[in-house]
Tab-separated table of C-alpha atoms and ligand atoms in Angstrom:
chain	number	residue	atom	x	y	z
A	1	VAL	CA	-7.503	-19.377	15.033
A	2	ARG	CA	-3.738	-19.641	15.786
A	3	ASP	CA	-1.092	-18.880	13.345
A	4	ARG	CA	-3.764	-18.235	10.834
A	5	LYS	CA	-4.869	-15.400	9.106
A	6	LEU	CA	-8.338	-15.360	7.558
A	7	ILE	CA	-10.349	-13.293	4.979
A	8	VAL	CA	-13.689	-12.677	5.796
A	9	HIS	CA	-16.139	-11.662	3.107
A	10	VAL	CA	-19.576	-10.315	4.161
A	11	ILE	CA	-22.290	-10.797	1.830
A	12	PRO	CA	-25.791	-10.311	1.781
A	13	PHE	CA	-27.680	-12.933	1.928
A	14	GLU	CA	-31.734	-13.515	1.184
A	15	ASN	CA	-32.440	-10.092	2.447
A	16	ARG	CA	-31.139	-9.309	5.456
A	17	ARG	CA	-29.686	-12.068	6.702
A	18	GLN	CA	-25.690	-12.253	5.939
A	19	ILE	CA	-23.214	-15.063	5.816
A	20	LEU	CA	-19.735	-14.838	6.318
A	21	VAL	CA	-17.158	-16.715	3.987
A	22	THR	CA	-13.698	-17.236	5.022
A	23	HIS	CA	-10.651	-18.067	3.124
A	24	ASP	CA	-7.341	-19.448	4.706
A	25	ILE	CA	-4.678	-17.032	3.160
A	26	THR	CA	-1.901	-18.635	5.154
A	27	GLU	CA	-1.527	-20.613	2.006
A	28	SER	CA	-1.698	-18.186	-0.534
A	29	GLU	CA	0.471	-15.824	1.275
A	30	ARG	CA	3.001	-18.598	1.171
A	31	ILE	CA	2.675	-19.310	-2.418
A	32	ASP	CA	2.967	-15.471	-3.061
A	33	MET	CA	6.101	-15.277	-1.108
A	34	MET	CA	7.444	-18.179	-3.100
A	35	ARG	CA	6.839	-16.219	-6.330
A	36	ARG	CA	8.399	-13.287	-4.987
A	37	ASP	CA	11.429	-15.385	-4.150
A	38	PHE	CA	11.613	-16.638	-7.596
A	39	ILE	CA	11.381	-13.269	-9.202
A	40	ALA	CA	14.160	-11.884	-7.299
A	41	ASN	CA	16.222	-14.968	-7.354
A	42	ALA	CA	15.962	-15.210	-11.336
A	43	SER	CA	16.388	-11.279	-11.415
A	44	HIS	CA	19.815	-11.906	-9.810
A	45	GLU	CA	20.870	-14.865	-12.031
A	46	LEU	CA	20.477	-12.863	-15.186
A	47	ARG	CA	21.918	-9.855	-13.963
A	48	THR	CA	25.132	-11.117	-13.261
A	49	PRO	CA	25.939	-12.468	-16.804
A	50	LEU	CA	24.098	-9.212	-18.044
A	51	THR	CA	26.681	-7.167	-16.246
A	52	VAL	CA	29.576	-8.967	-17.507
A	53	ILE	CA	28.612	-8.643	-20.939
A	54	ASN	CA	27.585	-4.942	-20.660
A	55	GLY	CA	31.091	-4.255	-19.114
A	56	PHE	CA	33.049	-5.605	-21.727
A	57	LEU	CA	30.708	-3.830	-24.544
A	58	GLU	CA	31.537	-0.945	-22.733
A	59	ILE	CA	35.324	-1.325	-22.824
A	60	ALA	CA	34.817	-2.233	-26.659
A	61	SER	CA	33.113	0.962	-27.451
A	62	MET	CA	35.509	3.274	-25.287
A	63	GLN	CA	38.798	1.520	-26.745
A	64	PRO	CA	38.026	0.558	-30.131
A	65	ASP	CA	41.941	0.087	-30.737
A	66	LEU	CA	41.878	-2.860	-28.179
A	67	GLU	CA	44.771	-5.411	-28.834
A	68	VAL	CA	43.151	-8.607	-30.964
A	69	SER	CA	44.163	-11.074	-28.574
A	70	ILE	CA	42.468	-9.297	-25.517
A	71	ARG	CA	39.663	-8.403	-27.818
A	72	SER	CA	38.997	-12.103	-28.557
A	73	SER	CA	39.325	-12.895	-24.955
A	74	HIS	CA	36.424	-10.391	-23.994
A	75	VAL	CA	34.201	-11.933	-26.665
A	76	LYS	CA	34.843	-15.525	-25.957
A	77	LEU	CA	33.404	-14.480	-21.873
A	78	MET	CA	30.576	-12.820	-23.234
A	79	VAL	CA	29.782	-16.000	-25.487
A	80	GLU	CA	30.046	-17.696	-22.199
A	81	GLN	CA	27.810	-15.386	-20.388
A	82	GLY	CA	25.474	-15.199	-23.311
A	83	GLU	CA	24.936	-19.219	-23.250
A	84	ARG	CA	24.806	-19.002	-19.418
A	85	MET	CA	21.616	-16.935	-19.740
A	86	GLN	CA	20.364	-18.920	-22.495
A	87	ARG	CA	20.312	-22.046	-20.310
A	88	LEU	CA	18.670	-20.110	-17.463
A	89	VAL	CA	15.793	-18.964	-19.663
A	90	GLU	CA	15.291	-22.230	-20.735
A	91	ASP	CA	14.980	-24.079	-17.779
A	92	MET	CA	12.915	-21.196	-16.290
A	93	LEU	CA	10.608	-21.855	-19.234
A	94	THR	CA	10.508	-25.705	-18.585
A	95	LEU	CA	9.613	-25.514	-15.047
A	96	SER	CA	6.903	-22.952	-15.874
A	97	ARG	CA	5.709	-25.179	-18.347
A	98	LEU	CA	6.037	-28.612	-15.898
A	99	GLU	CA	3.923	-26.089	-13.177
A	100	SER	CA	1.064	-25.135	-15.558
A	101	THR	CA	-1.758	-27.672	-14.590
A	102	GLU	CA	-3.292	-26.869	-18.242
A	103	PHE	CA	-0.371	-28.874	-19.722
A	104	GLN	CA	-1.445	-32.495	-19.438
A	105	VAL	CA	1.632	-35.088	-19.312
A	106	ARG	CA	1.433	-36.755	-22.637
A	107	SER	CA	1.352	-40.684	-22.189
A	108	GLU	CA	3.230	-42.501	-24.884
A	109	ARG	CA	5.134	-45.927	-24.888
A	110	ILE	CA	8.908	-44.959	-23.881
A	111	ASP	CA	11.764	-47.054	-25.188
A	112	MET	CA	13.578	-47.022	-21.801
A	113	GLU	CA	16.544	-48.903	-23.532
A	114	MET	CA	16.977	-46.539	-26.308
A	115	MET	CA	16.630	-43.351	-24.010
A	116	LEU	CA	19.034	-44.501	-21.312
A	117	ARG	CA	21.614	-45.710	-23.954
A	118	HIS	CA	21.394	-42.028	-25.286
A	119	ILE	CA	21.664	-40.318	-21.787
A	120	LEU	CA	24.783	-42.671	-21.184
A	121	GLN	CA	26.238	-41.395	-24.325
A	122	GLU	CA	25.679	-37.808	-23.762
A	123	ALA	CA	27.218	-38.156	-20.235
A	124	GLN	CA	30.076	-39.866	-21.621
A	125	ALA	CA	30.901	-36.866	-24.050
A	126	LEU	CA	30.364	-34.257	-21.272
A	127	SER	CA	32.822	-36.361	-18.723
A	128	ALA	CA	35.218	-36.908	-21.833
A	129	GLY	CA	36.621	-39.995	-20.485
A	130	LYS	CA	37.356	-38.599	-17.034
A	131	HIS	CA	35.005	-41.019	-15.449
A	132	GLN	CA	33.766	-44.467	-15.757
A	133	ILE	CA	29.920	-44.455	-16.385
A	134	SER	CA	27.773	-47.697	-16.524
A	135	LEU	CA	24.309	-48.527	-17.551
A	136	GLU	CA	22.825	-51.836	-15.945
A	137	PHE	CA	19.570	-52.111	-17.942
A	138	ASP	CA	16.583	-54.604	-16.676
A	139	GLY	CA	13.566	-52.787	-16.459
A	140	PRO	CA	10.348	-52.520	-18.357
A	141	ASP	CA	9.394	-49.739	-20.667
A	142	ILE	CA	7.274	-47.163	-19.250
A	143	SER	CA	4.204	-44.948	-20.399
A	144	GLY	CA	4.445	-41.216	-19.879
A	145	SER	CA	6.329	-38.425	-21.446
A	146	SER	CA	9.245	-38.955	-23.354
A	147	ASP	CA	10.755	-35.469	-23.343
A	148	GLU	CA	9.820	-34.889	-19.703
A	149	ILE	CA	11.592	-38.276	-18.512
A	150	ARG	CA	14.437	-38.022	-20.387
A	151	SER	CA	15.250	-34.097	-19.393
A	152	ALA	CA	14.745	-35.265	-16.132
A	153	ILE	CA	16.960	-38.553	-16.019
A	154	SER	CA	19.520	-36.498	-17.889
A	155	ASN	CA	19.363	-34.304	-15.097
A	156	LEU	CA	20.551	-36.479	-12.538
A	157	VAL	CA	23.115	-37.943	-15.001
A	158	THR	CA	24.677	-34.592	-15.661
A	159	ASN	CA	24.691	-33.673	-11.603
A	160	ALA	CA	26.387	-36.983	-11.289
A	161	VAL	CA	29.526	-36.058	-13.875
A	162	ARG	CA	29.611	-32.365	-12.247
A	163	TYR	CA	29.775	-33.455	-8.768
A	164	THR	CA	32.520	-36.303	-9.406
A	165	PRO	CA	36.000	-35.647	-9.501
A	166	GLU	CA	37.917	-37.067	-12.187
A	167	HIS	CA	38.580	-41.406	-12.295
A	168	GLY	CA	35.087	-41.324	-10.139
A	169	ALA	CA	32.687	-44.010	-11.216
A	170	ILE	CA	29.071	-43.345	-12.077
A	171	LYS	CA	26.150	-45.977	-12.451
A	172	MET	CA	22.848	-45.784	-13.794
A	173	ILE	CA	20.689	-48.829	-12.848
A	174	TRP	CA	17.164	-49.363	-14.371
A	175	LYS	CA	15.092	-52.118	-12.840
A	176	ASN	CA	12.033	-53.543	-11.979
A	177	SER	CA	10.901	-53.529	-8.210
A	178	PRO	CA	7.869	-55.082	-6.246
A	179	GLN	CA	6.756	-51.208	-6.053
A	180	GLY	CA	7.370	-50.593	-9.916
A	181	PRO	CA	10.111	-49.549	-12.094
A	182	LYS	CA	12.965	-48.048	-10.471
A	183	LEU	CA	15.970	-45.911	-11.836
A	184	ILE	CA	19.184	-45.402	-9.563
A	185	VAL	CA	21.862	-42.840	-10.563
A	186	GLN	CA	24.629	-43.367	-7.996
A	187	ASP	CA	28.063	-41.344	-8.181
A	188	ASN	CA	31.516	-41.973	-5.908
A	189	GLY	CA	31.926	-37.758	-5.956
A	190	ILE	CA	31.712	-34.998	-3.741
A	191	GLY	CA	28.727	-36.121	-1.897
A	192	ILE	CA	26.153	-33.635	0.141
A	193	ASN	CA	25.867	-32.714	3.791
A	194	GLN	CA	22.617	-34.096	5.621
A	195	GLU	CA	21.588	-30.616	6.248
A	196	HIS	CA	21.074	-29.515	2.493
A	197	ILE	CA	19.455	-32.781	1.264
A	198	SER	CA	15.845	-31.854	2.029
A	199	ARG	CA	16.149	-28.501	0.316
A	200	LEU	CA	18.146	-29.627	-3.130
A	201	THR	CA	14.701	-29.552	-4.938
A	202	GLU	CA	14.132	-26.128	-4.318
A	203	ARG	CA	14.483	-23.614	-7.325
A	204	PHE	CA	17.947	-22.041	-7.174
A	205	TYR	CA	19.107	-23.747	-4.202
A	206	ARG	CA	23.122	-25.000	-4.349
A	207	VAL	CA	25.036	-26.631	-1.823
A	208	ASP	CA	28.165	-24.543	-3.480
A	209	LYS	CA	27.263	-21.477	-5.869
A	210	SER	CA	30.582	-20.765	-7.319
A	211	ARG	CA	31.199	-24.591	-7.944
A	212	SER	CA	27.595	-24.876	-9.610
A	213	ARG	CA	28.461	-21.695	-11.835
A	214	GLU	CA	31.727	-23.528	-12.655
A	215	THR	CA	30.033	-26.628	-13.882
A	216	GLN	CA	27.342	-24.644	-15.704
A	217	GLY	CA	24.679	-25.367	-13.409
A	218	THR	CA	21.501	-23.172	-13.329
A	219	GLY	CA	20.517	-24.401	-10.080
A	220	LEU	CA	17.201	-25.574	-11.554
A	221	GLY	CA	17.755	-28.883	-12.691
A	222	LEU	CA	16.454	-30.928	-9.333
A	223	ALA	CA	13.271	-28.691	-9.548
A	224	ILE	CA	12.752	-29.654	-12.783
A	225	VAL	CA	13.230	-33.551	-11.946
A	226	LYS	CA	10.682	-32.758	-8.898
A	227	HIS	CA	8.159	-31.457	-11.057
A	228	VAL	CA	8.186	-34.057	-13.693
A	229	LEU	CA	8.117	-37.036	-11.239
A	230	ILE	CA	5.240	-35.434	-9.476
A	231	ARG	CA	3.606	-35.456	-12.827
A	232	HIS	CA	4.337	-39.127	-13.171
A	233	ASP	CA	3.293	-40.100	-9.843
A	234	ALA	CA	6.978	-41.078	-9.121
A	235	GLN	CA	9.147	-40.308	-5.784
A	236	LEU	CA	12.659	-39.090	-5.544
A	237	LEU	CA	15.132	-40.429	-2.917
A	238	ILE	CA	18.145	-38.664	-2.512
A	239	GLU	CA	20.639	-40.414	-0.219
A	240	SER	CA	24.486	-38.733	0.156
A	241	HIS	CA	27.072	-38.446	2.021
A	242	LEU	CA	29.905	-35.695	2.245
A	243	GLY	CA	32.877	-36.719	0.740
A	244	GLU	CA	31.828	-40.409	-0.506
A	245	GLY	CA	28.844	-39.946	-2.919
A	246	SER	CA	25.297	-39.745	-3.766
A	247	LYS	CA	22.697	-42.026	-4.949
A	248	PHE	CA	19.275	-40.601	-6.428
A	249	SER	CA	16.751	-43.138	-6.686
A	250	VAL	CA	13.364	-42.516	-8.916
A	251	GLN	CA	10.654	-44.936	-7.895
A	252	PHE	CA	7.830	-45.356	-10.406
A	253	PRO	CA	4.681	-46.436	-9.953
A	254	ARG	CA	3.413	-50.235	-10.609
A	255	ASN	CA	0.945	-48.811	-13.242
A	256	ALA	CA	3.594	-46.834	-15.044
A	257	VAL	CA	5.052	-49.970	-16.851
A	258	ALA	CA	3.805	-49.807	-20.229
A	259	THR	CA	0.878	-51.867	-21.926
A	260	ILE	CA	0.571	-50.134	-25.278
A	261	GLU	CA	2.580	-50.869	-27.896
B	1	ADP	P1	23.110	-27.123	-10.503
B	1	ADP	O1	22.488	-26.526	-11.760
B	1	ADP	O2	23.623	-26.077	-9.276
B	1	ADP	O3	23.580	-28.377	-10.333
B	1	ADP	P2	20.695	-28.580	-9.502
B	1	ADP	O4	19.268	-28.143	-9.191
B	1	ADP	O5	20.693	-29.761	-10.353
B	1	ADP	O6	21.387	-27.307	-9.841
B	1	ADP	O7	20.964	-29.269	-8.118
B	1	ADP	C1	21.284	-28.372	-7.077
B	1	ADP	C2	22.354	-28.549	-6.123
B	1	ADP	O8	22.450	-29.900	-5.353
B	1	ADP	C3	23.832	-28.358	-6.932
B	1	ADP	O9	24.289	-27.023	-7.291
B	1	ADP	C4	24.662	-29.329	-5.849
B	1	ADP	O10	25.146	-28.714	-4.869
B	1	ADP	C5	23.677	-30.249	-5.578
B	1	ADP	N1	23.749	-31.722	-6.099
B	1	ADP	C6	23.132	-32.430	-6.894
B	1	ADP	N2	23.525	-33.529	-7.545
B	1	ADP	C7	24.590	-33.539	-6.870
B	1	ADP	C8	25.247	-34.858	-6.837
B	1	ADP	N3	25.101	-35.851	-7.689
B	1	ADP	N4	26.335	-34.765	-5.966
B	1	ADP	C9	26.528	-33.997	-5.236
B	1	ADP	N5	26.129	-32.630	-5.102
B	1	ADP	C10	24.980	-32.634	-6.097
């Protein structure tokens, strides 16, 4: 078979006859490669803040009489790096929980209006008045896991704030459509070049690493969004133009509309 690797087991069967069992290992090799990549990326991401913290600790131990103002600026930088590591580990744990098949989606009625208003307030706090953020609410409640859906929407809205310069506008729209409930998170920020769009939901994929770090990104946000949406049978559509802005649309299936009180 071309381009495929097969494992062949020879198993004794009914005295002398034998059967061959073949497994296609192309898929398992791919998964193995993804796992190796993930571990390499995660270690690299954690090593950077650790190196910074260790460096400052070494200075502190070698120069105990360091000027107070210098020492407090070192402490501040160490706290920032510690927080960065914490965000990374939390996002990695969230992803691994979402991927585990044993962990079923909890189905509960989600009060969408309450959730979206709460996310709006958080986004306004993050933006600190630098953006105009609005919510158009005209859709039904849905059923699903409220924690997971909140974290997916919150990731999209946080990204919109982070990747939109001052005075930009961010719109959240919740509506019903013939295909089912739909969420749109739209910004007029920096936008994304076409070549990157299909890779954005890969773990640790970032268009601009330094900007993502500056804005406290872990590079795992959209991977978390993707997994939450798969678990809720919803689809993500990303449309973007460099320098013009981005639109993230989430299409939920019709049967996501909550029926239980
Ligand atoms: P990060 O933590 O780096 O934001 P994400 O997985 O949330 O990681 O997003 C991956 C990358 O997609 C980001 O680093 C950024 O380059 C790009 N991106 C995501 N949302 C937007 C947006 N609204 N506008 C522009 N670029 C975005």
